[in-house]
Amino acid sequence: MMMVEKKWFIGVDLGGTTIKLAFIDYYGEIQNKWEIPTDKSEEGRHITTHIARALDDKMTELDLTNERFVGIGMGAPGFIEMDSGFIYQAVNIGWKDFPLKDNLEMETGLPVVIDNDANIAALGEMWRGAGDGARDLLCITLGTGVGGGLISSGAIIHGTNGMAGEIGHITSISEGGVQCNCGKTGCLETIASATGIVRTAKDTIDAYSEGLLHKIKEITARDVFDAYRSGDAHATEVVNITTFHLGLAIGNLANAMNPSKIVIGGGVSKAGDALLTPLKKEFEKFALPRVKEGADFAIATLGNDAGVIGGAWLVKSKLMQKS
């Protein structure tokens, strides 16, 4: 039998536009990575076939067989039954009551572990990224939506039916908030996501006719942070609103779980210190003194690789004892 350290893992990160795949070694180093488009036709029924085919083609190209791999760790959006890898619903993909784990195992001939996409990004950052091996970690992804992963004592918290870590759906505005895709109103996602930041900028723009953002036809979250760095009053108001709500949510979460690292990822995190500096100030208003002392903020470092590396960690931590 091949030595354990010589065996590799397969990480798969399913997004609404692309599926990222990687072969990753025992130590978390990516050996090969590539991506394929996400085919959402016919309610996403072809996705597992396309993943299996892509893996098969890459193994043939590199002269590898299933024997080289312990298994597949995959992150998927939506509501997941963790043990069975059954997807109750993934709105952006089209899946409803979809047996993802069973289908993928049948089509690849390899064991499969499934988790939420935000959770595997958090695991990736813990293992090889900004988490720096921290065993108590709060990871927040600010992209088109707001995702999160809660890691306690080195393990993802799933909750009773897989819904733990839905940070984006913490209620930030109790009355008069914007409708969220989840059906509720006033969710953190409607404010702190890239979409939410742009919405706040548009909603407040009339009061700043001389502002830098007034001159931009299609405002992006990046435009807001660029204008903020220039001292623009309108952009400053938008960043203050965003970081207030985000800092309040993170402060409350930190009081509940006492993390040593708070990792901020996703496209909005590219703002770097323009986001972190005002965010830390807001966080410090709401976190207990000892919680604040224990928590270091960091910008995620793995970018698009976080999901596939987290998928590999899933396999390492869940399947190694069986291999």
PDB file of C-alpha atoms in Angstrom:
ATOM      1  CA  MET A   1       0.000   0.000   0.000  1.00  0.00           C
ATOM      2  CA  MET A   2       1.146   3.512  -0.793  1.00  0.00           C
ATOM      3  CA  MET A   3       2.539   5.440   2.221  1.00  0.00           C
ATOM      4  CA  VAL A   4      -0.075   7.730   3.795  1.00  0.00           C
ATOM      5  CA  GLU A   5       2.051  10.876   3.215  1.00  0.00           C
ATOM      6  CA  LYS A   6       2.315  10.047  -0.488  1.00  0.00           C
ATOM      7  CA  LYS A   7      -1.448   9.941  -0.990  1.00  0.00           C
ATOM      8  CA  TRP A   8      -3.160  13.047  -2.359  1.00  0.00           C
ATOM      9  CA  PHE A   9      -6.546  14.658  -1.813  1.00  0.00           C
ATOM     10  CA  ILE A  10      -8.980  16.151  -4.322  1.00  0.00           C
ATOM     11  CA  GLY A  11     -10.548  19.519  -3.461  1.00  0.00           C
ATOM     12  CA  VAL A  12     -13.623  20.734  -5.350  1.00  0.00           C
ATOM     13  CA  ASP A  13     -15.203  24.157  -4.853  1.00  0.00           C
ATOM     14  CA  LEU A  14     -18.536  24.611  -6.597  1.00  0.00           C
ATOM     15  CA  GLY A  15     -19.479  28.172  -7.540  1.00  0.00           C
ATOM     16  CA  GLY A  16     -22.365  29.573  -9.532  1.00  0.00           C
ATOM     17  CA  THR A  17     -20.117  30.305 -12.532  1.00  0.00           C
ATOM     18  CA  THR A  18     -17.125  27.974 -12.236  1.00  0.00           C
ATOM     19  CA  ILE A  19     -16.105  24.772 -10.467  1.00  0.00           C
ATOM     20  CA  LYS A  20     -12.558  24.853  -9.089  1.00  0.00           C
ATOM     21  CA  LEU A  21     -10.710  21.544  -8.805  1.00  0.00           C
ATOM     22  CA  ALA A  22      -7.292  20.698  -7.366  1.00  0.00           C
ATOM     23  CA  PHE A  23      -5.005  17.795  -6.526  1.00  0.00           C
ATOM     24  CA  ILE A  24      -3.461  18.547  -3.135  1.00  0.00           C
ATOM     25  CA  ASP A  25      -0.760  16.674  -1.241  1.00  0.00           C
ATOM     26  CA  TYR A  26      -0.710  15.502   2.377  1.00  0.00           C
ATOM     27  CA  TYR A  27       0.753  18.824   3.556  1.00  0.00           C
ATOM     28  CA  GLY A  28      -1.827  21.032   1.847  1.00  0.00           C
ATOM     29  CA  GLU A  29       0.301  22.035  -1.151  1.00  0.00           C
ATOM     30  CA  ILE A  30      -1.585  22.342  -4.441  1.00  0.00           C
ATOM     31  CA  GLN A  31      -0.015  20.013  -7.031  1.00  0.00           C
ATOM     32  CA  ASN A  32      -2.384  20.805  -9.859  1.00  0.00           C
ATOM     33  CA  LYS A  33      -5.423  23.069 -10.166  1.00  0.00           C
ATOM     34  CA  TRP A  34      -7.872  23.988 -12.886  1.00  0.00           C
ATOM     35  CA  GLU A  35     -11.504  24.953 -13.346  1.00  0.00           C
ATOM     36  CA  ILE A  36     -14.503  24.109 -15.486  1.00  0.00           C
ATOM     37  CA  PRO A  37     -17.708  26.084 -16.132  1.00  0.00           C
ATOM     38  CA  THR A  38     -20.743  25.320 -13.946  1.00  0.00           C
ATOM     39  CA  ASP A  39     -23.522  23.862 -16.101  1.00  0.00           C
ATOM     40  CA  LYS A  40     -26.750  24.865 -14.357  1.00  0.00           C
ATOM     41  CA  SER A  41     -29.015  23.553 -17.129  1.00  0.00           C
ATOM     42  CA  GLU A  42     -31.741  21.071 -16.184  1.00  0.00           C
ATOM     43  CA  GLU A  43     -31.525  22.068 -12.501  1.00  0.00           C
ATOM     44  CA  GLY A  44     -27.812  21.288 -12.306  1.00  0.00           C
ATOM     45  CA  ARG A  45     -28.234  17.573 -12.951  1.00  0.00           C
ATOM     46  CA  HIS A  46     -25.064  17.327 -15.144  1.00  0.00           C
ATOM     47  CA  ILE A  47     -22.671  18.880 -12.618  1.00  0.00           C
ATOM     48  CA  THR A  48     -21.468  15.654 -10.964  1.00  0.00           C
ATOM     49  CA  THR A  49     -20.919  14.013 -14.374  1.00  0.00           C
ATOM     50  CA  HIS A  50     -18.820  16.987 -15.494  1.00  0.00           C
ATOM     51  CA  ILE A  51     -16.732  16.906 -12.294  1.00  0.00           C
ATOM     52  CA  ALA A  52     -16.125  13.149 -12.702  1.00  0.00           C
ATOM     53  CA  ARG A  53     -15.140  13.618 -16.344  1.00  0.00           C
ATOM     54  CA  ALA A  54     -12.810  16.527 -15.518  1.00  0.00           C
ATOM     55  CA  LEU A  55     -11.070  14.470 -12.816  1.00  0.00           C
ATOM     56  CA  ASP A  56     -10.778  11.453 -15.103  1.00  0.00           C
ATOM     57  CA  ASP A  57      -9.291  13.553 -17.931  1.00  0.00           C
ATOM     58  CA  LYS A  58      -6.757  15.180 -15.581  1.00  0.00           C
ATOM     59  CA  MET A  59      -5.726  11.826 -14.070  1.00  0.00           C
ATOM     60  CA  THR A  60      -5.221  10.413 -17.574  1.00  0.00           C
ATOM     61  CA  GLU A  61      -3.160  13.470 -18.542  1.00  0.00           C
ATOM     62  CA  LEU A  62      -0.936  13.105 -15.438  1.00  0.00           C
ATOM     63  CA  ASP A  63      -0.838   9.290 -15.584  1.00  0.00           C
ATOM     64  CA  LEU A  64      -2.577   8.890 -12.199  1.00  0.00           C
ATOM     65  CA  THR A  65      -5.297   6.502 -10.973  1.00  0.00           C
ATOM     66  CA  ASN A  66      -7.828   6.575  -8.124  1.00  0.00           C
ATOM     67  CA  GLU A  67      -5.277   4.643  -6.040  1.00  0.00           C
ATOM     68  CA  ARG A  68      -3.300   7.868  -5.617  1.00  0.00           C
ATOM     69  CA  PHE A  69      -6.166   9.641  -3.839  1.00  0.00           C
ATOM     70  CA  VAL A  70      -7.768   9.294  -0.413  1.00  0.00           C
ATOM     71  CA  GLY A  71     -10.992  10.940  -1.585  1.00  0.00           C
ATOM     72  CA  ILE A  72     -12.801  14.109  -2.641  1.00  0.00           C
ATOM     73  CA  GLY A  73     -13.704  17.026  -0.359  1.00  0.00           C
ATOM     74  CA  MET A  74     -16.253  19.335  -1.904  1.00  0.00           C
ATOM     75  CA  GLY A  75     -17.791  22.646  -0.936  1.00  0.00           C
ATOM     76  CA  ALA A  76     -21.226  23.522  -2.255  1.00  0.00           C
ATOM     77  CA  PRO A  77     -23.574  26.448  -1.697  1.00  0.00           C
ATOM     78  CA  GLY A  78     -26.955  25.857  -0.128  1.00  0.00           C
ATOM     79  CA  PHE A  79     -28.537  23.893   2.695  1.00  0.00           C
ATOM     80  CA  ILE A  80     -26.750  20.579   3.214  1.00  0.00           C
ATOM     81  CA  GLU A  81     -27.359  17.482   5.315  1.00  0.00           C
ATOM     82  CA  MET A  82     -23.732  17.016   6.369  1.00  0.00           C
ATOM     83  CA  ASP A  83     -23.627  13.264   7.071  1.00  0.00           C
ATOM     84  CA  SER A  84     -25.396  12.181   3.905  1.00  0.00           C
ATOM     85  CA  GLY A  85     -24.094  14.978   1.638  1.00  0.00           C
ATOM     86  CA  PHE A  86     -27.680  15.595   0.548  1.00  0.00           C
ATOM     87  CA  ILE A  87     -28.498  19.084  -0.756  1.00  0.00           C
ATOM     88  CA  TYR A  88     -31.930  20.261   0.336  1.00  0.00           C
ATOM     89  CA  GLN A  89     -31.673  23.405  -1.737  1.00  0.00           C
ATOM     90  CA  ALA A  90     -29.001  25.356  -3.603  1.00  0.00           C
ATOM     91  CA  VAL A  91     -30.857  28.265  -5.206  1.00  0.00           C
ATOM     92  CA  ASN A  92     -27.938  29.555  -7.312  1.00  0.00           C
ATOM     93  CA  ILE A  93     -27.287  26.099  -8.796  1.00  0.00           C
ATOM     94  CA  GLY A  94     -30.839  24.837  -9.252  1.00  0.00           C
ATOM     95  CA  TRP A  95     -30.556  21.820  -6.945  1.00  0.00           C
ATOM     96  CA  LYS A  96     -33.486  20.751  -4.804  1.00  0.00           C
ATOM     97  CA  ASP A  97     -33.333  17.462  -2.858  1.00  0.00           C
ATOM     98  CA  PHE A  98     -30.161  16.479  -4.715  1.00  0.00           C
ATOM     99  CA  PRO A  99     -28.020  13.488  -3.547  1.00  0.00           C
ATOM    100  CA  LEU A 100     -24.663  15.160  -4.247  1.00  0.00           C
ATOM    101  CA  LYS A 101     -22.388  12.825  -2.251  1.00  0.00           C
ATOM    102  CA  ASP A 102     -24.028   9.632  -3.556  1.00  0.00           C
ATOM    103  CA  ASN A 103     -23.972  10.796  -7.175  1.00  0.00           C
ATOM    104  CA  LEU A 104     -20.355  11.943  -7.045  1.00  0.00           C
ATOM    105  CA  GLU A 105     -19.170   8.748  -5.333  1.00  0.00           C
ATOM    106  CA  MET A 106     -20.971   6.636  -7.917  1.00  0.00           C
ATOM    107  CA  GLU A 107     -19.503   8.590 -10.840  1.00  0.00           C
ATOM    108  CA  THR A 108     -15.914   8.881  -9.567  1.00  0.00           C
ATOM    109  CA  GLY A 109     -15.465   5.663  -7.576  1.00  0.00           C
ATOM    110  CA  LEU A 110     -13.932   7.691  -4.717  1.00  0.00           C
ATOM    111  CA  PRO A 111     -15.249   8.480  -1.225  1.00  0.00           C
ATOM    112  CA  VAL A 112     -16.667  12.014  -0.964  1.00  0.00           C
ATOM    113  CA  VAL A 113     -17.152  14.464   1.921  1.00  0.00           C
ATOM    114  CA  ILE A 114     -19.463  17.467   1.397  1.00  0.00           C
ATOM    115  CA  ASP A 115     -19.677  20.715   3.336  1.00  0.00           C
ATOM    116  CA  ASN A 116     -20.917  24.247   2.828  1.00  0.00           C
ATOM    117  CA  ASP A 117     -18.696  26.394   0.570  1.00  0.00           C
ATOM    118  CA  ALA A 118     -18.129  29.070   3.255  1.00  0.00           C
ATOM    119  CA  ASN A 119     -17.173  26.363   5.763  1.00  0.00           C
ATOM    120  CA  ILE A 120     -14.522  24.835   3.532  1.00  0.00           C
ATOM    121  CA  ALA A 121     -13.067  28.284   2.810  1.00  0.00           C
ATOM    122  CA  ALA A 122     -12.752  28.737   6.588  1.00  0.00           C
ATOM    123  CA  LEU A 123     -11.041  25.334   6.925  1.00  0.00           C
ATOM    124  CA  GLY A 124      -8.638  26.238   4.115  1.00  0.00           C
ATOM    125  CA  GLU A 125      -7.697  29.512   5.828  1.00  0.00           C
ATOM    126  CA  MET A 126      -7.256  27.674   9.154  1.00  0.00           C
ATOM    127  CA  TRP A 127      -4.934  25.034   7.656  1.00  0.00           C
ATOM    128  CA  ARG A 128      -2.833  26.938   5.155  1.00  0.00           C
ATOM    129  CA  GLY A 129      -3.893  30.591   5.224  1.00  0.00           C
ATOM    130  CA  ALA A 130      -4.482  33.600   7.474  1.00  0.00           C
ATOM    131  CA  GLY A 131      -5.841  31.400  10.276  1.00  0.00           C
ATOM    132  CA  ASP A 132      -2.228  30.322  10.821  1.00  0.00           C
ATOM    133  CA  GLY A 133      -3.321  27.094  12.514  1.00  0.00           C
ATOM    134  CA  ALA A 134      -5.695  28.845  14.960  1.00  0.00           C
ATOM    135  CA  ARG A 135      -8.105  26.313  16.437  1.00  0.00           C
ATOM    136  CA  ASP A 136     -10.765  28.895  17.338  1.00  0.00           C
ATOM    137  CA  LEU A 137     -11.497  30.874  14.226  1.00  0.00           C
ATOM    138  CA  LEU A 138     -14.262  33.080  12.872  1.00  0.00           C
ATOM    139  CA  CYS A 139     -14.126  33.401   9.086  1.00  0.00           C
ATOM    140  CA  ILE A 140     -16.352  35.857   7.219  1.00  0.00           C
ATOM    141  CA  THR A 141     -16.571  36.038   3.445  1.00  0.00           C
ATOM    142  CA  LEU A 142     -17.766  39.347   1.980  1.00  0.00           C
ATOM    143  CA  GLY A 143     -18.629  38.849  -1.665  1.00  0.00           C
ATOM    144  CA  THR A 144     -21.889  39.067  -3.590  1.00  0.00           C
ATOM    145  CA  GLY A 145     -23.378  37.736  -0.357  1.00  0.00           C
ATOM    146  CA  VAL A 146     -21.981  37.291   3.152  1.00  0.00           C
ATOM    147  CA  GLY A 147     -20.857  33.807   4.190  1.00  0.00           C
ATOM    148  CA  GLY A 148     -19.221  32.507   7.307  1.00  0.00           C
ATOM    149  CA  GLY A 149     -17.525  29.596   8.974  1.00  0.00           C
ATOM    150  CA  LEU A 150     -17.216  29.043  12.725  1.00  0.00           C
ATOM    151  CA  ILE A 151     -14.349  26.820  13.838  1.00  0.00           C
ATOM    152  CA  SER A 152     -14.129  25.763  17.484  1.00  0.00           C
ATOM    153  CA  SER A 153     -11.282  23.555  18.767  1.00  0.00           C
ATOM    154  CA  GLY A 154     -10.282  22.857  15.157  1.00  0.00           C
ATOM    155  CA  ALA A 155     -13.716  21.657  13.991  1.00  0.00           C
ATOM    156  CA  ILE A 156     -16.418  23.409  11.985  1.00  0.00           C
ATOM    157  CA  ILE A 157     -19.586  24.057  13.983  1.00  0.00           C
ATOM    158  CA  HIS A 158     -22.525  22.732  11.966  1.00  0.00           C
ATOM    159  CA  GLY A 159     -25.381  22.929  14.441  1.00  0.00           C
ATOM    160  CA  THR A 160     -28.324  20.573  14.644  1.00  0.00           C
ATOM    161  CA  ASN A 161     -29.166  20.542  10.938  1.00  0.00           C
ATOM    162  CA  GLY A 162     -26.204  22.143   9.218  1.00  0.00           C
ATOM    163  CA  MET A 163     -27.227  25.784   9.478  1.00  0.00           C
ATOM    164  CA  ALA A 164     -24.551  27.103  11.863  1.00  0.00           C
ATOM    165  CA  GLY A 165     -22.378  29.895  10.464  1.00  0.00           C
ATOM    166  CA  GLU A 166     -25.106  31.688   8.477  1.00  0.00           C
ATOM    167  CA  ILE A 167     -23.539  35.003   9.481  1.00  0.00           C
ATOM    168  CA  GLY A 168     -25.001  36.828   6.488  1.00  0.00           C
ATOM    169  CA  HIS A 169     -28.485  36.287   7.886  1.00  0.00           C
ATOM    170  CA  ILE A 170     -27.947  37.847  11.282  1.00  0.00           C
ATOM    171  CA  THR A 171     -30.630  40.561  11.493  1.00  0.00           C
ATOM    172  CA  SER A 172     -28.906  43.946  11.379  1.00  0.00           C
ATOM    173  CA  ILE A 173     -31.943  46.175  10.801  1.00  0.00           C
ATOM    174  CA  SER A 174     -35.066  45.044  12.626  1.00  0.00           C
ATOM    175  CA  GLU A 175     -37.527  47.394  10.925  1.00  0.00           C
ATOM    176  CA  GLY A 176     -37.503  48.829   7.431  1.00  0.00           C
ATOM    177  CA  GLY A 177     -34.591  46.716   6.227  1.00  0.00           C
ATOM    178  CA  VAL A 178     -34.065  45.615   2.633  1.00  0.00           C
ATOM    179  CA  GLN A 179     -35.484  42.261   1.472  1.00  0.00           C
ATOM    180  CA  CYS A 180     -32.836  39.507   1.446  1.00  0.00           C
ATOM    181  CA  ASN A 181     -32.752  36.485  -0.900  1.00  0.00           C
ATOM    182  CA  CYS A 182     -33.423  34.269   2.135  1.00  0.00           C
ATOM    183  CA  GLY A 183     -36.897  35.774   2.529  1.00  0.00           C
ATOM    184  CA  LYS A 184     -36.142  37.830   5.647  1.00  0.00           C
ATOM    185  CA  THR A 185     -35.492  41.585   5.700  1.00  0.00           C
ATOM    186  CA  GLY A 186     -32.589  43.562   7.131  1.00  0.00           C
ATOM    187  CA  CYS A 187     -30.007  40.758   7.031  1.00  0.00           C
ATOM    188  CA  LEU A 188     -26.304  41.633   7.406  1.00  0.00           C
ATOM    189  CA  GLU A 189     -25.865  40.411   3.812  1.00  0.00           C
ATOM    190  CA  THR A 190     -28.048  43.284   2.559  1.00  0.00           C
ATOM    191  CA  ILE A 191     -25.564  45.769   4.067  1.00  0.00           C
ATOM    192  CA  ALA A 192     -22.051  44.299   4.259  1.00  0.00           C
ATOM    193  CA  SER A 193     -21.879  42.396   0.958  1.00  0.00           C
ATOM    194  CA  ALA A 194     -20.450  44.063  -2.157  1.00  0.00           C
ATOM    195  CA  THR A 195     -24.059  44.389  -3.364  1.00  0.00           C
ATOM    196  CA  GLY A 196     -25.109  45.930  -0.056  1.00  0.00           C
ATOM    197  CA  ILE A 197     -22.263  48.462  -0.063  1.00  0.00           C
ATOM    198  CA  VAL A 198     -23.266  49.607  -3.562  1.00  0.00           C
ATOM    199  CA  ARG A 199     -26.912  49.841  -2.470  1.00  0.00           C
ATOM    200  CA  THR A 200     -25.985  52.035   0.524  1.00  0.00           C
ATOM    201  CA  ALA A 201     -23.890  54.255  -1.770  1.00  0.00           C
ATOM    202  CA  LYS A 202     -26.813  54.701  -4.187  1.00  0.00           C
ATOM    203  CA  ASP A 203     -29.324  55.302  -1.381  1.00  0.00           C
ATOM    204  CA  THR A 204     -27.205  58.112   0.110  1.00  0.00           C
ATOM    205  CA  ILE A 205     -25.787  59.672  -3.080  1.00  0.00           C
ATOM    206  CA  ASP A 206     -28.289  62.553  -3.402  1.00  0.00           C
ATOM    207  CA  ALA A 207     -26.892  64.222  -0.290  1.00  0.00           C
ATOM    208  CA  TYR A 208     -23.404  64.387  -1.877  1.00  0.00           C
ATOM    209  CA  SER A 209     -23.752  65.961  -5.316  1.00  0.00           C
ATOM    210  CA  GLU A 210     -20.079  66.989  -5.300  1.00  0.00           C
ATOM    211  CA  GLY A 211     -18.801  63.577  -4.126  1.00  0.00           C
ATOM    212  CA  LEU A 212     -16.441  61.370  -6.125  1.00  0.00           C
ATOM    213  CA  LEU A 213     -19.032  58.591  -6.433  1.00  0.00           C
ATOM    214  CA  HIS A 214     -21.515  60.969  -8.091  1.00  0.00           C
ATOM    215  CA  LYS A 215     -19.330  60.987 -11.175  1.00  0.00           C
ATOM    216  CA  ILE A 216     -19.314  57.175 -11.577  1.00  0.00           C
ATOM    217  CA  LYS A 217     -22.046  55.619 -13.705  1.00  0.00           C
ATOM    218  CA  GLU A 218     -21.906  52.053 -12.289  1.00  0.00           C
ATOM    219  CA  ILE A 219     -20.541  52.208  -8.734  1.00  0.00           C
ATOM    220  CA  THR A 220     -18.712  49.164  -7.323  1.00  0.00           C
ATOM    221  CA  ALA A 221     -17.641  48.377  -3.749  1.00  0.00           C
ATOM    222  CA  ARG A 222     -14.065  48.964  -4.898  1.00  0.00           C
ATOM    223  CA  ASP A 223     -14.988  52.494  -6.043  1.00  0.00           C
ATOM    224  CA  VAL A 224     -16.410  53.175  -2.575  1.00  0.00           C
ATOM    225  CA  PHE A 225     -13.173  52.149  -0.817  1.00  0.00           C
ATOM    226  CA  ASP A 226     -10.998  54.038  -3.346  1.00  0.00           C
ATOM    227  CA  ALA A 227     -13.038  57.207  -2.684  1.00  0.00           C
ATOM    228  CA  TYR A 228     -12.856  56.535   1.075  1.00  0.00           C
ATOM    229  CA  ARG A 229      -9.039  56.471   0.897  1.00  0.00           C
ATOM    230  CA  SER A 230      -9.193  59.894  -0.805  1.00  0.00           C
ATOM    231  CA  GLY A 231     -11.161  61.307   2.139  1.00  0.00           C
ATOM    232  CA  ASP A 232     -14.452  61.576   0.239  1.00  0.00           C
ATOM    233  CA  ALA A 233     -17.278  62.403   2.691  1.00  0.00           C
ATOM    234  CA  HIS A 234     -19.911  60.281   0.933  1.00  0.00           C
ATOM    235  CA  ALA A 235     -17.682  57.193   0.748  1.00  0.00           C
ATOM    236  CA  THR A 236     -16.759  57.722   4.414  1.00  0.00           C
ATOM    237  CA  GLU A 237     -20.434  57.632   5.372  1.00  0.00           C
ATOM    238  CA  VAL A 238     -20.961  54.408   3.374  1.00  0.00           C
ATOM    239  CA  VAL A 239     -17.905  52.722   4.947  1.00  0.00           C
ATOM    240  CA  ASN A 240     -19.011  53.859   8.409  1.00  0.00           C
ATOM    241  CA  ILE A 241     -22.499  52.384   7.923  1.00  0.00           C
ATOM    242  CA  THR A 242     -21.035  49.123   6.572  1.00  0.00           C
ATOM    243  CA  THR A 243     -18.415  48.677   9.289  1.00  0.00           C
ATOM    244  CA  PHE A 244     -20.835  49.617  12.078  1.00  0.00           C
ATOM    245  CA  HIS A 245     -23.209  46.773  11.182  1.00  0.00           C
ATOM    246  CA  LEU A 246     -20.365  44.342  10.450  1.00  0.00           C
ATOM    247  CA  GLY A 247     -18.502  45.267  13.640  1.00  0.00           C
ATOM    248  CA  LEU A 248     -21.668  44.831  15.715  1.00  0.00           C
ATOM    249  CA  ALA A 249     -22.330  41.360  14.265  1.00  0.00           C
ATOM    250  CA  ILE A 250     -18.691  40.237  14.629  1.00  0.00           C
ATOM    251  CA  GLY A 251     -18.478  41.640  18.166  1.00  0.00           C
ATOM    252  CA  ASN A 252     -21.542  39.665  19.224  1.00  0.00           C
ATOM    253  CA  LEU A 253     -20.299  36.491  17.525  1.00  0.00           C
ATOM    254  CA  ALA A 254     -16.881  36.885  19.153  1.00  0.00           C
ATOM    255  CA  ASN A 255     -18.476  37.319  22.580  1.00  0.00           C
ATOM    256  CA  ALA A 256     -20.251  34.006  22.003  1.00  0.00           C
ATOM    257  CA  MET A 257     -17.327  31.963  20.644  1.00  0.00           C
ATOM    258  CA  ASN A 258     -14.107  33.745  21.805  1.00  0.00           C
ATOM    259  CA  PRO A 259     -11.969  33.245  18.659  1.00  0.00           C
ATOM    260  CA  SER A 260      -8.222  33.815  18.448  1.00  0.00           C
ATOM    261  CA  LYS A 261      -8.492  34.809  14.760  1.00  0.00           C
ATOM    262  CA  ILE A 262     -11.125  36.706  12.818  1.00  0.00           C
ATOM    263  CA  VAL A 263     -10.406  36.230   9.119  1.00  0.00           C
ATOM    264  CA  ILE A 264     -12.132  38.435   6.534  1.00  0.00           C
ATOM    265  CA  GLY A 265     -12.200  37.104   2.965  1.00  0.00           C
ATOM    266  CA  GLY A 266     -14.115  37.554  -0.290  1.00  0.00           C
ATOM    267  CA  GLY A 267     -13.852  40.310  -2.887  1.00  0.00           C
ATOM    268  CA  VAL A 268     -14.608  43.133  -0.417  1.00  0.00           C
ATOM    269  CA  SER A 269     -11.612  42.082   1.724  1.00  0.00           C
ATOM    270  CA  LYS A 270      -9.306  43.332  -1.056  1.00  0.00           C
ATOM    271  CA  ALA A 271      -9.942  46.797   0.431  1.00  0.00           C
ATOM    272  CA  GLY A 272      -7.419  45.750   3.124  1.00  0.00           C
ATOM    273  CA  ASP A 273      -6.802  48.353   5.828  1.00  0.00           C
ATOM    274  CA  ALA A 274      -9.483  50.673   4.401  1.00  0.00           C
ATOM    275  CA  LEU A 275     -11.930  48.000   5.624  1.00  0.00           C
ATOM    276  CA  LEU A 276     -10.055  46.584   8.637  1.00  0.00           C
ATOM    277  CA  THR A 277      -9.154  49.852  10.403  1.00  0.00           C
ATOM    278  CA  PRO A 278     -12.729  51.218  10.736  1.00  0.00           C
ATOM    279  CA  LEU A 279     -14.055  47.670  11.278  1.00  0.00           C
ATOM    280  CA  LYS A 280     -11.751  47.053  14.258  1.00  0.00           C
ATOM    281  CA  LYS A 281     -12.887  50.340  15.839  1.00  0.00           C
ATOM    282  CA  GLU A 282     -16.523  49.272  15.610  1.00  0.00           C
ATOM    283  CA  PHE A 283     -15.743  45.732  16.792  1.00  0.00           C
ATOM    284  CA  GLU A 284     -13.955  47.068  19.864  1.00  0.00           C
ATOM    285  CA  LYS A 285     -17.109  48.947  20.932  1.00  0.00           C
ATOM    286  CA  PHE A 286     -19.059  45.693  21.133  1.00  0.00           C
ATOM    287  CA  ALA A 287     -16.554  42.983  22.111  1.00  0.00           C
ATOM    288  CA  LEU A 288     -15.854  42.254  25.776  1.00  0.00           C
ATOM    289  CA  PRO A 289     -12.348  43.375  26.827  1.00  0.00           C
ATOM    290  CA  ARG A 290     -10.945  39.825  27.196  1.00  0.00           C
ATOM    291  CA  VAL A 291     -12.598  38.724  23.934  1.00  0.00           C
ATOM    292  CA  LYS A 292     -11.045  41.742  22.191  1.00  0.00           C
ATOM    293  CA  GLU A 293      -7.602  40.950  23.649  1.00  0.00           C
ATOM    294  CA  GLY A 294      -7.781  37.368  22.392  1.00  0.00           C
ATOM    295  CA  ALA A 295      -8.865  38.142  18.827  1.00  0.00           C
ATOM    296  CA  ASP A 296      -6.536  39.111  15.976  1.00  0.00           C
ATOM    297  CA  PHE A 297      -8.018  40.325  12.684  1.00  0.00           C
ATOM    298  CA  ALA A 298      -6.507  39.183   9.399  1.00  0.00           C
ATOM    299  CA  ILE A 299      -7.349  39.434   5.714  1.00  0.00           C
ATOM    300  CA  ALA A 300      -7.732  35.997   4.100  1.00  0.00           C
ATOM    301  CA  THR A 301      -4.631  35.016   2.140  1.00  0.00           C
ATOM    302  CA  LEU A 302      -5.674  32.033   0.010  1.00  0.00           C
ATOM    303  CA  GLY A 303      -8.114  33.840  -2.317  1.00  0.00           C
ATOM    304  CA  ASN A 304      -9.800  31.434  -4.729  1.00  0.00           C
ATOM    305  CA  ASP A 305      -7.699  28.520  -3.431  1.00  0.00           C
ATOM    306  CA  ALA A 306      -9.291  28.545   0.059  1.00  0.00           C
ATOM    307  CA  GLY A 307     -12.170  26.280  -0.974  1.00  0.00           C
ATOM    308  CA  VAL A 308     -10.148  23.534  -2.651  1.00  0.00           C
ATOM    309  CA  ILE A 309      -7.593  23.509   0.178  1.00  0.00           C
ATOM    310  CA  GLY A 310     -10.434  23.337   2.718  1.00  0.00           C
ATOM    311  CA  GLY A 311     -11.917  20.461   0.707  1.00  0.00           C
ATOM    312  CA  ALA A 312      -8.591  18.635   1.002  1.00  0.00           C
ATOM    313  CA  TRP A 313      -8.565  19.266   4.773  1.00  0.00           C
ATOM    314  CA  LEU A 314     -12.046  17.719   4.980  1.00  0.00           C
ATOM    315  CA  VAL A 315     -10.731  14.541   3.367  1.00  0.00           C
ATOM    316  CA  LYS A 316      -7.618  14.511   5.553  1.00  0.00           C
ATOM    317  CA  SER A 317      -9.579  14.975   8.767  1.00  0.00           C
ATOM    318  CA  LYS A 318     -12.604  12.795   7.937  1.00  0.00           C
ATOM    319  CA  LEU A 319     -11.348  10.009   5.672  1.00  0.00           C
ATOM    320  CA  MET A 320      -7.671   9.389   6.490  1.00  0.00           C
ATOM    321  CA  GLN A 321      -8.465   6.931   9.283  1.00  0.00           C
ATOM    322  CA  LYS A 322     -10.493   4.875   6.789  1.00  0.00           C
ATOM    323  CA  SER A 323      -7.932   4.860   3.988  1.00  0.00           C
TER     324      SER A 323
END
